Amino acid sequence: MADELELLRRADPVPSDDPRFGDGPLGPEAESRLAHLLAGAGVGARSGAGADAGAGTGAGVETGDAGDRPRPWRTRTRLLWALAATVVIAVTATALLLAGPSTTPAVAAPRPLVVRADSTPVPLDRLAERAEREAGDDGSAGLRKGTHVQSWSVGMSEDEPPITLPVERVVRWNADDSHTVLVVATDPRHPGRRVLGEAEDGPRLVEDGHVISERTFPPSWSDAPPQSPPPHDTARLRAYLREAQHLDGPPTTPELLDAVAVLLDTWTPGARENAALARLLADGEGLRPVGRVTDRLGRPGQAYVYEGSGYRRMLIMDPATGAVLGLEATASADEPEYGVEAGDVMEYSAWIR
């Protein structure tokens, strides 16, 4: 698969360091060369088989509840993680061929967020102080159950497709404790452009805003995290997140970031919860302030980076309120045998208030 991936990369006549490379679609010449290489190397047949094996991606994206969005890469080895990345390229190539030359190609994998070189990093404890001042205002926002999130990820599991589409997911709870989950295919980088979707006969391009699923669930209630309301006290919030992740001890920084994602996939925090969460993150170890970024929804943010073994997590927070805007994971080391390069995005989430 690594050799075939290299063929795919060489099919684009634009050099990798050219400013036109970016997230834009292939030109007519590149598409022609890509189709020729796929036909000659037999990649299309392999991709089609992989796509058939992964049919039903829409079901994989939405499994029924606010906290059920799959995050399987976190519990898999880097080997599976890298293999999944090569599948993303192959499935995308299949989608381009199925869509035909008259459609605008979609790009499956986004580019990593870039920190502004001229920006001054803001320490997390200072941002937590801002959040605490915001929480003291009488007109500050309150806690609300439900979420609105843009996301994309590479994933692996035993019984689901190996790719999660770029999607927008809205979860709304009603007064009787019933709730509705709406999932649509959309790419925040290219509003209005068609995106990679899933059909009965395999992956293909779908219209921006294509509804993947819309389901309403009967009334339900739980007093266990993350379904129970999160506290706005730092110590109690730490215990809440620990229980939500079923941890035996205090969460490490990677576990805390995972728990934050679970919380934000269930609740939209108010100002007091934002302040407690910002203080909890400030008390953690290894989150390094790196400066300003513009997130995938065009919002200004302050970025904080955690360096793991073979990966990097970036936390994006609102510089004024301390609210968490997004999380992004990228590879920090090359895995040439699997086609993974340092800087490849493996997952991102951007929560909408």
mmCIF file of C-alpha atoms in Angstrom:
data_model
loop_
_atom_site.group_PDB
_atom_site.id
_atom_site.type_symbol
_atom_site.label_atom_id
_atom_site.label_comp_id
_atom_site.label_asym_id
_atom_site.label_seq_id
_atom_site.Cartn_x
_atom_site.Cartn_y
_atom_site.Cartn_z
ATOM 1 C CA MET A 1 0.000 0.000 0.000
ATOM 2 C CA ALA A 2 2.904 2.392 0.699
ATOM 3 C CA ASP A 3 4.177 2.050 -2.895
ATOM 4 C CA GLU A 4 0.683 2.678 -4.236
ATOM 5 C CA LEU A 5 0.322 5.746 -2.036
ATOM 6 C CA GLU A 6 3.563 7.103 -3.466
ATOM 7 C CA LEU A 7 2.112 6.639 -6.955
ATOM 8 C CA LEU A 8 -0.919 8.644 -5.914
ATOM 9 C CA ARG A 9 1.255 11.438 -4.560
ATOM 10 C CA ARG A 10 3.351 11.592 -7.712
ATOM 11 C CA ALA A 11 0.199 11.828 -9.824
ATOM 12 C CA ASP A 12 -0.170 15.484 -8.808
ATOM 13 C CA PRO A 13 2.190 17.626 -10.927
ATOM 14 C CA VAL A 14 2.188 20.413 -8.334
ATOM 15 C CA PRO A 15 5.204 20.121 -5.966
ATOM 16 C CA SER A 16 4.392 19.471 -2.311
ATOM 17 C CA ASP A 17 5.869 22.830 -1.264
ATOM 18 C CA ASP A 18 3.896 24.797 -3.863
ATOM 19 C CA PRO A 19 1.313 27.174 -2.291
ATOM 20 C CA ARG A 20 -1.291 25.747 -4.683
ATOM 21 C CA PHE A 21 -0.900 22.266 -3.171
ATOM 22 C CA GLY A 22 -3.007 22.959 -0.045
ATOM 23 C CA ASP A 23 -6.501 21.555 0.193
ATOM 24 C CA GLY A 24 -7.541 22.356 -3.363
ATOM 25 C CA PRO A 25 -8.769 19.804 -5.897
ATOM 26 C CA LEU A 26 -6.551 18.194 -8.537
ATOM 27 C CA GLY A 27 -6.403 19.884 -11.917
ATOM 28 C CA PRO A 28 -7.557 18.146 -15.146
ATOM 29 C CA GLU A 29 -4.024 16.967 -15.999
ATOM 30 C CA ALA A 30 -3.483 15.595 -12.489
ATOM 31 C CA GLU A 31 -6.848 13.795 -12.531
ATOM 32 C CA SER A 32 -5.984 12.206 -15.877
ATOM 33 C CA ARG A 33 -2.607 11.015 -14.593
ATOM 34 C CA LEU A 34 -4.209 9.775 -11.366
ATOM 35 C CA ALA A 35 -6.767 7.712 -13.309
ATOM 36 C CA HIS A 36 -3.980 6.305 -15.497
ATOM 37 C CA LEU A 37 -1.872 5.310 -12.476
ATOM 38 C CA LEU A 38 -4.827 3.726 -10.711
ATOM 39 C CA ALA A 39 -5.656 1.654 -13.780
ATOM 40 C CA GLY A 40 -2.028 0.590 -14.270
ATOM 41 C CA ALA A 41 -1.220 -0.222 -10.632
ATOM 42 C CA GLY A 42 -4.534 -1.905 -9.820
ATOM 43 C CA VAL A 43 -5.207 0.485 -6.946
ATOM 44 C CA GLY A 44 -8.785 1.039 -8.018
ATOM 45 C CA ALA A 45 -9.660 -2.635 -7.547
ATOM 46 C CA ARG A 46 -8.156 -2.700 -4.081
ATOM 47 C CA SER A 47 -9.851 0.564 -3.153
ATOM 48 C CA GLY A 48 -13.184 -0.709 -4.367
ATOM 49 C CA ALA A 49 -12.839 -3.808 -2.256
ATOM 50 C CA GLY A 50 -11.983 -1.719 0.759
ATOM 51 C CA ALA A 51 -14.931 0.535 0.112
ATOM 52 C CA ASP A 52 -17.283 -2.424 -0.147
ATOM 53 C CA ALA A 53 -15.939 -3.772 3.122
ATOM 54 C CA GLY A 54 -16.589 -0.390 4.678
ATOM 55 C CA ALA A 55 -20.054 0.177 3.286
ATOM 56 C CA GLY A 56 -22.394 2.013 5.623
ATOM 57 C CA THR A 57 -20.087 4.761 6.812
ATOM 58 C CA GLY A 58 -23.045 6.891 7.682
ATOM 59 C CA ALA A 59 -24.063 4.358 10.302
ATOM 60 C CA GLY A 60 -20.540 4.392 11.630
ATOM 61 C CA VAL A 61 -20.621 8.146 12.073
ATOM 62 C CA GLU A 62 -23.782 8.183 14.106
ATOM 63 C CA THR A 63 -24.411 5.324 16.484
ATOM 64 C CA GLY A 64 -27.276 6.656 18.514
ATOM 65 C CA ASP A 65 -26.301 9.009 21.322
ATOM 66 C CA ALA A 66 -24.339 12.134 22.017
ATOM 67 C CA GLY A 67 -21.379 10.279 23.456
ATOM 68 C CA ASP A 68 -21.278 7.466 20.933
ATOM 69 C CA ARG A 69 -19.276 9.153 18.176
ATOM 70 C CA PRO A 70 -16.414 6.711 17.547
ATOM 71 C CA ARG A 71 -12.934 7.692 18.718
ATOM 72 C CA PRO A 72 -11.278 4.313 18.163
ATOM 73 C CA TRP A 73 -7.852 5.589 17.128
ATOM 74 C CA ARG A 74 -7.080 6.555 20.721
ATOM 75 C CA THR A 75 -7.243 2.936 21.823
ATOM 76 C CA ARG A 76 -5.430 1.405 18.857
ATOM 77 C CA THR A 77 -1.725 1.043 18.113
ATOM 78 C CA ARG A 78 0.063 3.447 15.823
ATOM 79 C CA LEU A 79 0.280 0.604 13.318
ATOM 80 C CA LEU A 80 -3.497 0.519 12.854
ATOM 81 C CA TRP A 81 -3.572 4.296 12.989
ATOM 82 C CA ALA A 82 -1.162 4.511 10.058
ATOM 83 C CA LEU A 83 -2.910 1.797 8.081
ATOM 84 C CA ALA A 84 -6.146 3.736 8.429
ATOM 85 C CA ALA A 85 -4.501 6.807 6.929
ATOM 86 C CA THR A 86 -3.590 4.888 3.776
ATOM 87 C CA VAL A 87 -7.181 3.654 3.517
ATOM 88 C CA VAL A 88 -8.382 7.281 3.579
ATOM 89 C CA ILE A 89 -6.325 8.041 0.462
ATOM 90 C CA ALA A 90 -7.508 4.879 -1.320
ATOM 91 C CA VAL A 91 -11.191 5.454 -0.518
ATOM 92 C CA THR A 92 -10.908 9.070 -1.651
ATOM 93 C CA ALA A 93 -9.410 7.965 -4.972
ATOM 94 C CA THR A 94 -12.326 5.565 -5.455
ATOM 95 C CA ALA A 95 -14.806 8.370 -4.686
ATOM 96 C CA LEU A 96 -13.197 10.607 -7.303
ATOM 97 C CA LEU A 97 -13.466 7.877 -9.946
ATOM 98 C CA LEU A 98 -17.091 7.122 -9.064
ATOM 99 C CA ALA A 99 -18.019 10.784 -9.171
ATOM 100 C CA GLY A 100 -16.727 11.300 -12.704
ATOM 101 C CA PRO A 101 -14.637 14.097 -14.234
ATOM 102 C CA SER A 102 -17.410 16.722 -14.198
ATOM 103 C CA THR A 103 -17.626 16.963 -10.414
ATOM 104 C CA THR A 104 -15.388 18.958 -8.071
ATOM 105 C CA PRO A 105 -13.148 16.534 -6.145
ATOM 106 C CA ALA A 106 -13.306 16.536 -2.347
ATOM 107 C CA VAL A 107 -10.253 16.309 -0.114
ATOM 108 C CA ALA A 108 -10.613 13.678 2.590
ATOM 109 C CA ALA A 109 -7.851 14.763 4.977
ATOM 110 C CA PRO A 110 -7.503 18.376 6.199
ATOM 111 C CA ARG A 111 -4.242 20.228 6.725
ATOM 112 C CA PRO A 112 -3.100 20.954 10.301
ATOM 113 C CA LEU A 113 -3.898 24.273 11.910
ATOM 114 C CA VAL A 114 -1.023 26.771 11.773
ATOM 115 C CA VAL A 115 0.022 28.931 14.722
ATOM 116 C CA ARG A 116 0.674 32.569 13.834
ATOM 117 C CA ALA A 117 4.401 33.198 14.040
ATOM 118 C CA ASP A 118 3.939 36.798 15.221
ATOM 119 C CA SER A 119 1.637 35.914 18.128
ATOM 120 C CA THR A 120 2.425 35.878 21.838
ATOM 121 C CA PRO A 121 1.417 32.675 23.685
ATOM 122 C CA VAL A 122 -0.962 33.184 26.605
ATOM 123 C CA PRO A 123 -0.318 30.893 29.601
ATOM 124 C CA LEU A 124 -3.254 28.681 30.544
ATOM 125 C CA ASP A 125 -3.478 30.035 34.066
ATOM 126 C CA ARG A 126 -3.929 33.551 32.677
ATOM 127 C CA LEU A 127 -6.661 32.297 30.353
ATOM 128 C CA ALA A 128 -8.301 30.569 33.331
ATOM 129 C CA GLU A 129 -8.345 33.917 35.159
ATOM 130 C CA ARG A 130 -10.164 35.488 32.204
ATOM 131 C CA ALA A 131 -12.683 32.658 32.228
ATOM 132 C CA GLU A 132 -13.279 33.146 35.954
ATOM 133 C CA ARG A 133 -13.930 36.855 35.435
ATOM 134 C CA GLU A 134 -16.337 36.009 32.621
ATOM 135 C CA ALA A 135 -18.170 33.590 34.929
ATOM 136 C CA GLY A 136 -18.724 36.409 37.431
ATOM 137 C CA ASP A 137 -20.778 38.467 34.977
ATOM 138 C CA ASP A 138 -24.513 38.384 35.611
ATOM 139 C CA GLY A 139 -25.345 37.996 31.928
ATOM 140 C CA SER A 140 -22.969 35.094 31.282
ATOM 141 C CA ALA A 141 -24.144 32.022 29.376
ATOM 142 C CA GLY A 142 -25.577 29.051 31.243
ATOM 143 C CA LEU A 143 -25.106 25.295 30.917
ATOM 144 C CA ARG A 144 -27.161 23.542 28.218
ATOM 145 C CA LYS A 145 -27.479 19.833 27.472
ATOM 146 C CA GLY A 146 -26.798 19.045 23.831
ATOM 147 C CA THR A 147 -23.994 19.812 21.419
ATOM 148 C CA HIS A 148 -23.183 21.171 17.979
ATOM 149 C CA VAL A 149 -19.840 20.003 16.564
ATOM 150 C CA GLN A 150 -17.900 19.785 13.315
ATOM 151 C CA SER A 151 -15.565 16.785 13.182
ATOM 152 C CA TRP A 152 -13.368 14.564 11.046
ATOM 153 C CA SER A 153 -11.186 11.608 11.977
ATOM 154 C CA VAL A 154 -9.323 8.551 10.832
ATOM 155 C CA GLY A 155 -10.627 5.560 12.777
ATOM 156 C CA MET A 156 -10.267 1.820 13.105
ATOM 157 C CA SER A 157 -12.637 -0.717 14.596
ATOM 158 C CA GLU A 158 -13.488 -4.384 14.135
ATOM 159 C CA ASP A 159 -16.942 -3.847 12.656
ATOM 160 C CA GLU A 160 -17.102 -0.270 11.337
ATOM 161 C CA PRO A 161 -15.620 1.442 8.268
ATOM 162 C CA PRO A 162 -12.083 2.806 8.617
ATOM 163 C CA ILE A 163 -12.975 6.400 7.839
ATOM 164 C CA THR A 164 -15.207 8.967 9.512
ATOM 165 C CA LEU A 165 -16.592 11.547 7.114
ATOM 166 C CA PRO A 166 -16.293 15.297 7.657
ATOM 167 C CA VAL A 167 -19.580 15.854 9.436
ATOM 168 C CA GLU A 168 -21.595 18.324 11.451
ATOM 169 C CA ARG A 169 -23.571 16.841 14.319
ATOM 170 C CA VAL A 170 -26.335 18.567 16.288
ATOM 171 C CA VAL A 171 -27.827 17.008 19.434
ATOM 172 C CA ARG A 172 -30.850 18.731 20.955
ATOM 173 C CA TRP A 173 -32.620 17.663 24.163
ATOM 174 C CA ASN A 174 -36.274 18.368 24.863
ATOM 175 C CA ALA A 175 -38.122 19.168 28.072
ATOM 176 C CA ASP A 176 -39.366 15.558 28.369
ATOM 177 C CA ASP A 177 -35.747 14.225 28.230
ATOM 178 C CA SER A 178 -36.145 12.947 24.674
ATOM 179 C CA HIS A 179 -33.508 14.083 22.190
ATOM 180 C CA THR A 180 -32.826 14.365 18.472
ATOM 181 C CA VAL A 181 -29.505 13.708 16.720
ATOM 182 C CA LEU A 182 -28.926 15.186 13.260
ATOM 183 C CA VAL A 183 -25.759 14.330 11.284
ATOM 184 C CA VAL A 184 -24.928 15.943 7.953
ATOM 185 C CA ALA A 185 -21.930 15.667 5.630
ATOM 186 C CA THR A 186 -20.142 19.005 5.371
ATOM 187 C CA ASP A 187 -16.621 20.386 5.230
ATOM 188 C CA PRO A 188 -16.123 23.693 7.072
ATOM 189 C CA ARG A 189 -13.018 24.485 4.984
ATOM 190 C CA HIS A 190 -14.988 24.559 1.740
ATOM 191 C CA PRO A 191 -18.616 25.678 2.302
ATOM 192 C CA GLY A 192 -20.825 24.591 -0.560
ATOM 193 C CA ARG A 193 -18.318 22.130 -2.038
ATOM 194 C CA ARG A 194 -19.297 18.488 -2.375
ATOM 195 C CA VAL A 195 -17.762 16.139 0.184
ATOM 196 C CA LEU A 196 -16.966 12.445 0.403
ATOM 197 C CA GLY A 197 -20.076 10.469 1.285
ATOM 198 C CA GLU A 198 -21.283 6.885 1.369
ATOM 199 C CA ALA A 199 -23.848 5.263 -0.902
ATOM 200 C CA GLU A 200 -25.150 1.705 -1.178
ATOM 201 C CA ASP A 201 -22.720 0.971 -4.003
ATOM 202 C CA GLY A 202 -19.703 2.551 -2.298
ATOM 203 C CA PRO A 203 -18.241 5.978 -1.516
ATOM 204 C CA ARG A 204 -19.026 8.947 -3.739
ATOM 205 C CA LEU A 205 -19.287 12.706 -3.554
ATOM 206 C CA VAL A 206 -22.451 14.107 -1.956
ATOM 207 C CA GLU A 207 -23.845 17.615 -1.724
ATOM 208 C CA ASP A 208 -22.722 19.833 1.136
ATOM 209 C CA GLY A 209 -25.327 19.457 3.887
ATOM 210 C CA HIS A 210 -26.372 15.941 2.798
ATOM 211 C CA VAL A 211 -28.262 14.353 5.725
ATOM 212 C CA ILE A 212 -26.533 11.172 6.871
ATOM 213 C CA SER A 213 -28.967 10.457 9.665
ATOM 214 C CA GLU A 214 -31.721 12.101 11.694
ATOM 215 C CA ARG A 215 -33.002 10.176 14.684
ATOM 216 C CA THR A 216 -35.199 10.947 17.671
ATOM 217 C CA PHE A 217 -34.734 9.007 20.898
ATOM 218 C CA PRO A 218 -37.348 8.498 23.638
ATOM 219 C CA PRO A 219 -37.013 10.100 27.067
ATOM 220 C CA SER A 220 -33.983 8.901 29.020
ATOM 221 C CA TRP A 221 -32.120 10.136 32.055
ATOM 222 C CA SER A 222 -28.982 9.146 33.947
ATOM 223 C CA ASP A 223 -27.282 10.443 37.077
ATOM 224 C CA ALA A 224 -23.868 9.164 35.902
ATOM 225 C CA PRO A 225 -21.327 11.267 33.962
ATOM 226 C CA PRO A 226 -21.362 12.422 31.245
ATOM 227 C CA GLN A 227 -25.194 12.356 31.160
ATOM 228 C CA SER A 228 -25.517 14.039 34.555
ATOM 229 C CA PRO A 229 -24.852 17.804 34.670
ATOM 230 C CA PRO A 230 -21.141 18.671 35.062
ATOM 231 C CA PRO A 231 -20.184 20.610 38.209
ATOM 232 C CA HIS A 232 -18.609 24.056 38.040
ATOM 233 C CA ASP A 233 -16.131 23.424 40.851
ATOM 234 C CA THR A 234 -12.641 22.357 39.687
ATOM 235 C CA ALA A 235 -12.130 19.515 42.172
ATOM 236 C CA ARG A 236 -15.595 18.068 41.582
ATOM 237 C CA LEU A 237 -15.204 18.475 37.823
ATOM 238 C CA ARG A 238 -11.963 16.470 37.930
ATOM 239 C CA ALA A 239 -13.795 13.643 39.733
ATOM 240 C CA TYR A 240 -16.681 13.935 37.242
ATOM 241 C CA LEU A 241 -14.392 13.547 34.245
ATOM 242 C CA ARG A 242 -12.568 10.684 35.911
ATOM 243 C CA GLU A 243 -15.874 8.852 36.359
ATOM 244 C CA ALA A 244 -16.978 9.693 32.809
ATOM 245 C CA GLN A 245 -13.842 7.977 31.468
ATOM 246 C CA HIS A 246 -13.973 5.103 34.017
ATOM 247 C CA LEU A 247 -10.457 5.875 35.254
ATOM 248 C CA ASP A 248 -8.924 4.326 38.368
ATOM 249 C CA GLY A 249 -6.886 7.383 39.278
ATOM 250 C CA PRO A 250 -6.567 11.098 38.513
ATOM 251 C CA PRO A 251 -6.592 11.663 34.734
ATOM 252 C CA THR A 252 -3.321 12.230 32.938
ATOM 253 C CA THR A 253 -3.235 15.118 30.474
ATOM 254 C CA PRO A 254 -4.079 12.901 27.449
ATOM 255 C CA GLU A 255 -6.909 11.302 29.454
ATOM 256 C CA LEU A 256 -8.111 14.742 30.502
ATOM 257 C CA LEU A 257 -8.235 15.894 26.869
ATOM 258 C CA ASP A 258 -10.207 12.770 25.964
ATOM 259 C CA ALA A 259 -12.601 13.464 28.824
ATOM 260 C CA VAL A 260 -13.037 17.074 27.698
ATOM 261 C CA ALA A 261 -14.109 15.805 24.257
ATOM 262 C CA VAL A 262 -16.638 13.440 25.851
ATOM 263 C CA LEU A 263 -18.032 16.277 27.976
ATOM 264 C CA LEU A 264 -18.354 18.655 25.020
ATOM 265 C CA ASP A 265 -19.994 15.954 22.897
ATOM 266 C CA THR A 266 -22.765 15.837 25.515
ATOM 267 C CA TRP A 267 -23.019 19.349 26.987
ATOM 268 C CA THR A 268 -22.549 22.967 25.937
ATOM 269 C CA PRO A 269 -20.898 24.453 29.047
ATOM 270 C CA GLY A 270 -21.883 27.774 30.537
ATOM 271 C CA ALA A 271 -19.447 30.407 31.744
ATOM 272 C CA ARG A 272 -19.000 28.789 35.175
ATOM 273 C CA GLU A 273 -18.289 25.361 33.680
ATOM 274 C CA ASN A 274 -15.867 26.948 31.200
ATOM 275 C CA ALA A 275 -14.004 28.577 34.072
ATOM 276 C CA ALA A 276 -13.739 25.331 36.034
ATOM 277 C CA LEU A 277 -12.575 23.462 32.936
ATOM 278 C CA ALA A 278 -9.987 26.125 32.070
ATOM 279 C CA ARG A 279 -8.603 26.008 35.607
ATOM 280 C CA LEU A 280 -8.479 22.200 35.497
ATOM 281 C CA LEU A 281 -6.558 22.299 32.209
ATOM 282 C CA ALA A 282 -4.202 24.944 33.613
ATOM 283 C CA ASP A 283 -3.387 22.638 36.537
ATOM 284 C CA GLY A 284 -2.458 19.801 34.159
ATOM 285 C CA GLU A 285 1.053 19.008 32.983
ATOM 286 C CA GLY A 286 2.492 19.167 29.483
ATOM 287 C CA LEU A 287 0.062 21.586 27.801
ATOM 288 C CA ARG A 288 2.386 24.171 26.241
ATOM 289 C CA PRO A 289 1.062 27.564 25.029
ATOM 290 C CA VAL A 290 2.126 28.167 21.427
ATOM 291 C CA GLY A 291 0.211 31.245 20.263
ATOM 292 C CA ARG A 292 -2.773 32.301 18.196
ATOM 293 C CA VAL A 293 -4.570 30.204 15.594
ATOM 294 C CA THR A 294 -7.653 30.576 13.454
ATOM 295 C CA ASP A 295 -9.745 27.456 13.945
ATOM 296 C CA ARG A 296 -11.604 25.512 11.246
ATOM 297 C CA LEU A 297 -14.689 27.658 11.695
ATOM 298 C CA GLY A 298 -12.733 30.910 11.255
ATOM 299 C CA ARG A 299 -12.686 31.795 14.963
ATOM 300 C CA PRO A 300 -9.639 33.292 16.727
ATOM 301 C CA GLY A 301 -8.189 31.046 19.395
ATOM 302 C CA GLN A 302 -5.221 30.421 21.651
ATOM 303 C CA ALA A 303 -3.494 27.080 21.031
ATOM 304 C CA TYR A 304 -1.967 24.730 23.597
ATOM 305 C CA VAL A 305 0.009 21.668 22.534
ATOM 306 C CA TYR A 306 0.653 18.331 24.211
ATOM 307 C CA GLU A 307 3.437 16.212 22.716
ATOM 308 C CA GLY A 308 2.862 12.466 22.994
ATOM 309 C CA SER A 309 4.731 9.471 21.618
ATOM 310 C CA GLY A 310 4.310 9.743 17.852
ATOM 311 C CA TYR A 311 1.434 12.228 18.046
ATOM 312 C CA ARG A 312 0.605 15.790 19.000
ATOM 313 C CA ARG A 313 -2.647 17.107 20.480
ATOM 314 C CA MET A 314 -3.617 20.754 20.030
ATOM 315 C CA LEU A 315 -6.230 22.346 22.275
ATOM 316 C CA ILE A 316 -7.837 25.556 20.957
ATOM 317 C CA MET A 317 -9.492 27.898 23.451
ATOM 318 C CA ASP A 318 -11.419 31.157 23.155
ATOM 319 C CA PRO A 319 -8.951 33.920 24.158
ATOM 320 C CA ALA A 320 -11.688 36.024 25.784
ATOM 321 C CA THR A 321 -13.887 33.488 27.601
ATOM 322 C CA GLY A 322 -11.601 30.468 28.073
ATOM 323 C CA ALA A 323 -14.146 28.173 26.391
ATOM 324 C CA VAL A 324 -12.764 25.142 24.557
ATOM 325 C CA LEU A 325 -13.263 25.660 20.814
ATOM 326 C CA GLY A 326 -11.567 22.585 19.418
ATOM 327 C CA LEU A 327 -9.146 19.685 19.637
ATOM 328 C CA GLU A 328 -6.844 18.425 16.899
ATOM 329 C CA ALA A 329 -4.536 15.401 16.748
ATOM 330 C CA THR A 330 -1.669 15.089 14.284
ATOM 331 C CA ALA A 331 1.134 12.606 13.694
ATOM 332 C CA SER A 332 4.482 13.931 14.942
ATOM 333 C CA ALA A 333 6.701 11.332 13.281
ATOM 334 C CA ASP A 334 6.956 9.860 9.788
ATOM 335 C CA GLU A 335 5.795 6.296 9.241
ATOM 336 C CA PRO A 336 6.916 5.898 5.599
ATOM 337 C CA GLU A 337 6.056 2.221 5.406
ATOM 338 C CA TYR A 338 2.405 3.140 6.014
ATOM 339 C CA GLY A 339 2.325 6.444 4.139
ATOM 340 C CA VAL A 340 1.987 8.614 7.267
ATOM 341 C CA GLU A 341 4.008 11.815 7.446
ATOM 342 C CA ALA A 342 4.652 14.092 10.399
ATOM 343 C CA GLY A 343 1.939 16.727 10.455
ATOM 344 C CA ASP A 344 -0.808 14.524 8.992
ATOM 345 C CA VAL A 345 -4.109 15.286 10.726
ATOM 346 C CA MET A 346 -5.664 12.224 12.336
ATOM 347 C CA GLU A 347 -8.660 13.835 14.061
ATOM 348 C CA TYR A 348 -10.232 17.168 14.831
ATOM 349 C CA SER A 349 -13.362 18.472 16.553
ATOM 350 C CA ALA A 350 -14.644 22.053 16.548
ATOM 351 C CA TRP A 351 -17.498 22.771 18.953
ATOM 352 C CA ILE A 352 -20.030 25.447 18.077
ATOM 353 C CA ARG A 353 -21.628 27.566 20.784
#
